[in-house]
Coordinates of C-alpha atoms in Angstrom, one line a residue:
M15 CA 0.0 0.0 0.0
K16 CA 1.4 3.4 -1.0
S17 CA 1.7 5.7 2.0
K18 CA 0.3 9.2 1.8
K19 CA 2.9 12.0 1.9
I20 CA 2.4 14.2 4.9
H21 CA 2.6 17.9 4.1
W22 CA 3.7 20.0 7.1
S23 CA 2.8 23.6 7.3
P24 CA 5.2 26.2 8.8
A25 CA 2.8 26.3 11.8
H26 CA 3.3 22.5 12.4
I27 CA 7.1 22.7 12.1
L28 CA 7.5 25.8 14.3
G29 CA 5.0 24.3 16.8
I30 CA 7.1 21.1 17.2
I31 CA 10.3 23.2 17.5
L32 CA 8.8 25.5 20.1
L33 CA 7.2 22.6 22.0
I34 CA 10.6 20.9 22.3
T35 CA 12.3 24.2 23.2
A36 CA 9.7 25.0 25.8
F37 CA 10.2 21.6 27.4
A38 CA 13.9 22.2 27.7
A39 CA 13.4 25.8 28.8
F40 CA 11.0 24.6 31.6
F41 CA 14.0 23.2 33.5
I42 CA 15.8 26.5 33.2
H43 CA 12.9 28.8 34.0
P44 CA 9.2 27.8 33.9
L45 CA 8.1 31.3 32.8
L46 CA 10.4 31.1 29.8
A47 CA 8.5 27.9 28.7
V48 CA 5.2 29.6 29.1
A49 CA 6.4 32.7 27.2
L50 CA 7.4 30.5 24.2
L51 CA 4.1 28.7 24.1
L52 CA 2.2 32.1 24.4
F53 CA 4.3 33.4 21.5
Y54 CA 3.3 30.5 19.4
I55 CA -0.4 31.0 20.2
V56 CA -0.2 34.7 19.3
L57 CA 1.5 33.9 16.1
C58 CA -1.2 31.4 15.1
V59 CA -3.9 33.9 15.9
A60 CA -2.2 36.7 13.9
A61 CA -1.8 34.3 10.9
C62 CA -5.6 33.8 10.7
F63 CA -5.8 37.5 9.7
F64 CA -2.9 37.4 7.4
P65 CA -3.4 34.2 5.4
Q66 CA -1.0 35.4 2.7
T67 CA 1.8 34.4 5.0
N68 CA 0.9 30.8 4.3
F69 CA 1.8 30.1 8.0
L70 CA -1.2 27.9 8.7
G71 CA -1.3 26.3 5.2
P72 CA -1.2 27.1 1.5
V73 CA -3.2 30.2 0.4
I74 CA -3.1 31.9 -3.0
S75 CA -3.3 35.6 -2.5
R76 CA -1.8 36.9 -5.8
G77 CA -0.5 35.8 -9.1
H78 CA 3.2 35.2 -10.1
T79 CA 3.2 36.1 -13.8
G80 CA 5.5 39.0 -13.4
K81 CA 3.3 41.0 -15.8
K82 CA 0.9 43.9 -15.4
D83 CA -2.0 41.4 -15.2
V84 CA -4.7 41.5 -12.6
A85 CA -7.8 39.4 -11.9
L86 CA -11.2 40.7 -10.7
T87 CA -13.2 38.7 -8.2
F88 CA -16.7 39.4 -6.8
D89 CA -17.8 38.1 -3.4
D90 CA -21.1 37.4 -1.6
G91 CA -23.5 37.0 -4.5
P92 CA -25.2 36.2 -6.7
S93 CA -27.8 38.9 -6.4
E94 CA -30.6 39.4 -8.9
V95 CA -30.5 43.1 -8.2
T96 CA -26.8 43.7 -8.7
T97 CA -25.0 40.7 -10.4
R98 CA -26.9 40.9 -13.7
K99 CA -25.9 44.6 -14.1
I100 CA -22.3 43.8 -13.3
L101 CA -22.4 41.0 -15.9
D102 CA -23.6 43.5 -18.5
L103 CA -20.9 45.9 -17.6
L104 CA -18.2 43.2 -17.8
D105 CA -19.5 42.1 -21.2
R106 CA -19.1 45.7 -22.5
Y107 CA -15.4 45.6 -21.7
S108 CA -14.9 41.9 -22.6
V109 CA -13.7 41.2 -19.0
Q110 CA -13.9 37.8 -17.4
A111 CA -14.1 37.6 -13.6
T112 CA -14.6 35.1 -10.8
F113 CA -17.6 35.1 -8.6
F114 CA -17.2 33.5 -5.2
V115 CA -20.8 32.7 -4.3
S116 CA -22.5 31.6 -1.1
G117 CA -24.5 28.4 -1.2
L118 CA -27.6 30.1 0.1
N119 CA -27.6 32.8 -2.6
A120 CA -26.8 30.2 -5.3
T121 CA -29.9 28.2 -4.2
R122 CA -32.0 31.3 -4.4
S123 CA -30.8 32.2 -7.9
P124 CA -29.8 29.1 -9.9
G125 CA -30.6 30.8 -13.2
L126 CA -28.1 33.5 -12.3
I127 CA -25.5 30.9 -11.7
K128 CA -26.0 29.6 -15.2
E129 CA -25.9 33.1 -16.6
I130 CA -22.5 33.8 -14.9
L131 CA -21.1 30.7 -16.6
R132 CA -22.8 31.3 -19.9
R133 CA -21.0 34.7 -20.1
G134 CA -17.6 33.0 -19.6
H135 CA -17.0 33.7 -15.9
S136 CA -15.9 31.4 -13.2
I137 CA -17.5 30.4 -9.9
G138 CA -15.9 29.6 -6.6
N139 CA -17.1 28.4 -3.1
H140 CA -17.6 31.2 -0.6
S141 CA -19.2 29.1 2.2
C142 CA -22.9 28.3 2.6
T143 CA -24.3 31.2 4.7
H144 CA -21.3 33.6 4.6
D145 CA -21.1 33.7 8.4
P146 CA -18.4 36.3 9.1
F147 CA -17.6 34.5 12.3
V148 CA -17.4 31.0 10.8
M149 CA -13.7 30.7 11.4
M150 CA -14.2 31.0 15.1
K151 CA -16.5 28.0 15.2
R152 CA -15.7 24.4 15.8
Y153 CA -14.5 22.0 13.1
R154 CA -17.8 20.4 12.4
L155 CA -19.6 23.6 11.7
L156 CA -16.8 25.0 9.6
Y157 CA -16.8 21.7 7.6
R158 CA -20.5 21.9 7.1
E159 CA -20.3 25.5 5.8
V160 CA -17.8 24.6 3.1
Y161 CA -19.3 21.2 2.3
E162 CA -22.9 22.4 1.9
A163 CA -21.9 25.2 -0.5
Q164 CA -19.9 22.7 -2.4
S165 CA -22.9 20.3 -2.6
V166 CA -25.2 23.1 -3.8
L167 CA -22.8 23.9 -6.7
Q168 CA -22.3 20.2 -7.5
K169 CA -26.0 19.7 -7.8
M170 CA -25.9 22.5 -10.4
G171 CA -23.2 20.7 -12.3
I172 CA -20.3 22.8 -11.0
D173 CA -17.3 21.3 -9.2
A174 CA -15.7 24.3 -7.5
L175 CA -12.0 24.0 -6.9
A176 CA -11.3 27.3 -5.3
F177 CA -12.6 28.4 -1.8
R178 CA -12.5 31.9 -0.5
P179 CA -13.2 32.3 3.3
P180 CA -15.7 34.9 4.4
V181 CA -14.0 38.3 5.1
G182 CA -10.7 36.7 4.1
I183 CA -10.0 35.2 7.5
I184 CA -8.8 31.6 8.0
N185 CA -8.0 29.3 10.9
P186 CA -5.8 26.2 11.6
K187 CA -8.7 23.8 10.9
L188 CA -9.4 25.1 7.3
P189 CA -6.5 23.5 5.4
S190 CA -7.5 19.9 6.4
I191 CA -11.1 20.6 5.5
L192 CA -10.2 22.0 2.1
K193 CA -7.9 19.0 1.4
Q194 CA -10.7 16.6 2.2
L195 CA -13.1 18.4 -0.2
G196 CA -10.6 18.8 -3.0
L197 CA -10.4 22.6 -2.7
F198 CA -7.6 25.2 -2.5
C199 CA -7.8 28.6 -0.7
V200 CA -7.8 31.8 -2.6
T201 CA -7.9 35.2 -0.9
F202 CA -6.9 38.6 -2.4
S203 CA -4.1 41.2 -2.5
C204 CA -6.0 44.4 -3.4
R205 CA -9.3 45.6 -1.9
A206 CA -11.0 48.9 -1.2
R207 CA -12.3 48.0 2.3
D208 CA -15.8 48.7 1.1
A209 CA -17.4 46.6 3.9
G210 CA -19.4 44.6 1.5
N211 CA -20.6 47.5 -0.7
F212 CA -21.4 49.7 2.3
R213 CA -18.7 52.2 1.3
V214 CA -19.0 52.4 -2.5
K215 CA -18.2 56.1 -2.9
N216 CA -14.6 56.5 -4.3
L217 CA -14.3 52.7 -4.6
A218 CA -12.4 53.0 -7.8
A219 CA -10.0 55.6 -6.5
R220 CA -9.1 53.3 -3.5
I221 CA -8.4 50.4 -5.8
L222 CA -6.5 52.2 -8.6
K223 CA -4.3 54.0 -6.1
K224 CA -2.7 50.8 -5.0
V225 CA -3.3 48.1 -7.6
K226 CA -0.2 46.5 -9.1
G227 CA 0.6 43.6 -11.4
D228 CA -0.4 40.1 -10.2
D229 CA -3.0 41.5 -7.8
I230 CA -6.2 39.6 -7.1
V231 CA -8.8 42.4 -6.7
L232 CA -11.6 42.0 -4.3
L233 CA -15.0 43.5 -5.1
H234 CA -18.6 42.6 -4.2
D235 CA -21.7 41.9 -6.2
K236 CA -24.2 42.1 -3.3
P237 CA -26.6 45.1 -3.3
P238 CA -25.3 48.2 -1.7
R239 CA -26.8 48.9 1.7
R240 CA -28.4 52.1 0.4
S241 CA -30.5 51.7 -2.7
E242 CA -29.3 55.1 -4.0
D243 CA -25.8 53.7 -4.3
D244 CA -26.8 51.0 -6.9
L245 CA -25.9 53.3 -9.8
V246 CA -22.8 54.6 -7.9
L247 CA -21.5 51.0 -7.6
L248 CA -21.7 50.4 -11.3
Q249 CA -20.1 53.7 -12.1
E250 CA -17.2 52.9 -9.7
I251 CA -16.7 49.4 -11.2
E252 CA -16.6 51.0 -14.7
K253 CA -14.0 53.5 -13.5
I254 CA -11.9 50.5 -12.3
L255 CA -12.2 48.9 -15.7
T256 CA -11.2 52.0 -17.6
G257 CA -8.6 53.0 -15.0
M258 CA -6.9 49.6 -15.3
R259 CA -6.7 50.1 -19.1
D260 CA -5.3 53.6 -18.7
K261 CA -2.6 52.3 -16.4
G262 CA -1.6 49.7 -19.0
M263 CA -2.9 46.8 -17.0
R264 CA -4.6 43.8 -18.4
I265 CA -7.6 42.1 -16.6
V266 CA -7.3 38.4 -17.1
P267 CA -9.3 35.4 -15.7
L268 CA -8.2 34.4 -12.2
S269 CA -7.3 30.9 -13.5
E270 CA -4.8 32.5 -15.9
L271 CA -3.3 34.7 -13.2
I272 CA -2.7 31.9 -10.7
G273 CA -2.1 29.1 -13.2
K274 CA -4.9 26.9 -11.6
E275 CA -8.4 26.0 -12.7
I276 CA -11.1 27.6 -10.6
M277 CA -13.8 25.1 -11.4
K278 CA -14.9 22.2 -13.5
V279 CA -18.3 22.2 -15.2
K280 CA -19.8 18.8 -15.7
R281 CA -23.3 19.7 -16.7
L282 CA -25.8 22.5 -16.0
I283 CA -29.2 22.0 -14.6

């Protein structure tokens, strides 16, 4: 029987080293051992908020093409109110994006899922209910959030390969769950801190000010919290599209930017 290769994360390796060191330090000074263990705990907690460090496990947060290419991603949809308008806008500029959808919203709008694919975009797993505190919950609940969203998409004929955690936070339990479900983790490297389309004014300026080659740009296709901002959101996204062009940047599919397929489509219901 062929044995499975064990992949150790930096957290695992450092944890073992610090545990051995703390054991030895205990005989020198007990408080030193406690300090080493507390340091490790703080490091793990900090890594949850900075997944791009890959400390807790492999996370893709940007491309490595070395070119002035970027990828656009939209979280939290699909929304009948907003997503269709964004799709029309992307069509006008011949831009392909990736939509990280929640299982709950996908269930509500299966026709919109098909429309996203029909227009040449990709779909990723963004958990079932988009609970912003899901990474603080126990293993079983976190597994269910990822698994149920995956099941919803599979029933629609989509085998998502990429998972984006809600609000971009991870925890030490996530890598093993994704491995079991055949997913890899994708976050982002450029965002406007729009709080899920709560702050859409000057959205484009905040993105264009810092965007650079190989960035994965985070946007949202959920309705703005104020209805009067619906038009503003579309105008800001269009400014991003034209602004990228003016900066000599090329918007490419996420799969091209990171060199990995985002999904596989078997059939569409």
